[in-house]
Amino acid sequence: MEFVFALIGVAVAAAAYFIGVKRGGSGAVSKVERLETERDGVATELGESQLDLRDANGRLDEAQTDITDLKTLLGERDLEMRRMNKRLAEAVERARRYGGEHEEVRARIQAAVDGEIWTQTLDPELQEAHNARRSTIPIIAVGNFKGGVGKTTIAANLGAYFADAAPDTARLSHRVLFIDMDFQGSLSTTLLSVSGGEGGNRVTHLFDADMEPPQAVATSEPLRNRALSGGCRFLDCDYTAAEQEEKLLFQWVGGAEAKGDLRLRLADILHSRAVQDNFDMVIIDMPPRNGVYAHNALAAATHLIVATKHDMISAQAIGKFVEYLEGVRVSLCPRMKLIGIAPTMLRQSDSPRGFVEPMMLDAARLWRGGGDVAMLPSIPLRTAISSSAGRSFAYLEDMLVRKSFSNLGEAVERRL
Ligand SMILES: Nc1ncnc2c1ncn2[C@@H]1O[C@H](COP(=O)(O)OP(=O)(O)OP(=O)(O)O)[C@@H](O)[C@H]1O
Ligand SMILES: [Mg+2]
């Protein structure tokens, strides 16, 4: 019995064993399948990841393209910005300049209103060149801002004295260049009558922008008269010159003068070789007003004669004139010498030793420049002078007048 039981036991154990083996074999298969499934899953995931990676790379490329575009855009903006800043800086600079110009024009207009338009100092470079000018011939201006005091009469007859082709003494006959800078044209009338020419308003051409000295000399009119030295010439003017003076004033106030200084135009011409080599003397008849012509005359002159009547009002006028000269002396006429005061229209009753002459001398002592504060020989009041005015030189027509202007001429000659 026991054996049977043992046998059954063995049989059960064997069965159990085989069942177990059988069972263990099917577990390995499923593991492989699982692994294969997992592998397929991983492969799928890998494929998807690769796709994702490709997508990501594509997006990266897009992003980089975007960055490049942005950089280009930023560069353009930067460039644009810089251009704008440059334009802004230029606009600011222009505004500043216009502001400055406006201020300058405003100051010039104010100076014109205050009557100081022509008294402004010269540009330093021009000043230096102006100070260095040397004339080898006397350039004599006859002036006074008071009207009717004999300026033109003295300029004409003194010029005739120096130009005299047959002088009374052994002195030389001068080639004189006469310049009428008063648009009233009194001197011009005499000169045109003496030479038989026609008026050409020649002074105005001195102010043509491109006028060169040789051309200015060629523009002047020969003063043909047998009583005068050959080579004398003149620049005449008439009332149309007044228009030019006004025009020049407005140009000056507007700051339109491109090169140089309008006040030095005559000086530039008269100090040129073209004038210095062709004349022995220049005589300028100044206007009775302080405009552009008067300042040109002062800037060009090497010497000044103050013409005056022999009375108290005229003595006071000398003070005002000389005071004005002092205001412009350093810049416009730093080397101009005062020759003296020339009294004219002296009546027999006028006493040179009275109080008028000391008054005149006192007034003239306001002058701090070179030369003499002295009374020159006076010219008496003579009908021969007034009757020849505008027609001829009284100096050439009347012996007494000739004597008076000879005295004056000799005194002038000694002071040159
Ligand atoms: N010594 C004199 N004897 C007589 N008449 C004279 C004498 N001097 C000048 N005259 C006359 O007096 C007037 C004024 O003289 P002149 O024209 O020379 O002065 P002016 O200072 O040049 O005048 P303006 O300021 O108007 O230019 C003229 O008619 C002139 O003929
Ligand atoms: Mg005059």
Tab-separated table of C-alpha atoms and ligand atoms in Angstrom, residues 144 146-154 182 184 186 285-288 307 309 344-346 379-387 389 405, ligand 1:
chain	number	residue	atom	x	y	z
A	144	ASN	CA	33.733	168.506	-43.889
A	146	LYS	CA	29.011	170.768	-43.187
A	147	GLY	CA	27.677	171.787	-46.574
A	148	GLY	CA	28.644	174.843	-48.598
A	149	VAL	CA	31.942	175.504	-46.839
A	150	GLY	CA	34.135	175.484	-49.954
A	151	LYS	CA	35.191	171.812	-50.251
A	152	THR	CA	34.578	171.613	-53.989
A	153	THR	CA	36.147	175.010	-54.658
A	154	ILE	CA	39.295	173.995	-52.789
A	182	ASP	CA	29.491	164.042	-53.989
A	184	GLN	CA	25.605	166.842	-56.294
A	186	SER	CA	29.573	170.300	-58.546
A	285	ASP	CA	36.041	166.038	-53.212
A	286	MET	CA	34.132	164.582	-50.255
A	287	PRO	CA	30.365	164.812	-49.845
A	288	PRO	CA	28.803	166.749	-46.945
A	307	ALA	CA	37.527	173.078	-45.644
A	309	LYS	CA	33.958	179.003	-43.802
A	344	THR	CA	37.492	180.044	-47.411
A	345	MET	CA	35.145	182.889	-48.314
A	346	LEU	CA	37.050	185.124	-45.968
A	379	ILE	CA	40.997	181.924	-49.511
A	380	PRO	CA	39.228	185.278	-49.653
A	381	LEU	CA	35.661	185.680	-50.827
A	382	ARG	CA	35.910	186.573	-54.507
A	383	THR	CA	33.378	186.921	-57.258
A	384	ALA	CA	35.894	185.399	-59.684
A	385	ILE	CA	35.608	182.177	-57.699
A	386	SER	CA	31.818	181.966	-57.524
A	387	SER	CA	31.412	183.033	-61.143
A	389	ALA	CA	32.290	177.560	-60.384
A	405	PHE	CA	45.467	179.080	-54.220
B	1	LIG	N1	36.292	181.980	-51.878
B	1	LIG	C1	35.092	182.021	-52.446
B	1	LIG	N2	34.613	183.145	-52.957
B	1	LIG	C2	33.415	183.211	-53.516
B	1	LIG	N3	32.585	182.185	-53.623
B	1	LIG	C3	33.005	181.017	-53.108
B	1	LIG	C4	34.269	180.884	-52.525
B	1	LIG	N4	34.407	179.606	-52.122
B	1	LIG	C5	33.277	178.995	-52.469
B	1	LIG	N5	32.427	179.823	-53.054
B	1	LIG	C6	31.082	179.497	-53.539
B	1	LIG	O1	30.344	179.034	-52.445
B	1	LIG	C7	29.471	177.995	-52.840
B	1	LIG	C8	29.789	176.760	-52.009
B	1	LIG	O2	31.089	176.390	-52.252
B	1	LIG	P1	31.473	174.883	-52.535
B	1	LIG	O3	30.546	174.307	-53.517
B	1	LIG	O4	32.900	174.835	-52.848
B	1	LIG	O5	31.185	174.287	-51.108
B	1	LIG	P2	31.055	172.762	-50.724
B	1	LIG	O6	31.526	172.648	-49.324
B	1	LIG	O7	31.693	171.933	-51.707
B	1	LIG	O8	29.490	172.555	-50.775
B	1	LIG	P3	28.726	171.163	-50.655
B	1	LIG	O9	28.784	170.808	-49.231
B	1	LIG	O10	27.353	171.454	-51.112
B	1	LIG	O11	29.453	170.225	-51.497
B	1	LIG	C9	29.711	177.773	-54.310
B	1	LIG	O12	28.742	178.501	-55.038
B	1	LIG	C10	31.081	178.396	-54.543
B	1	LIG	O13	31.235	178.891	-55.837
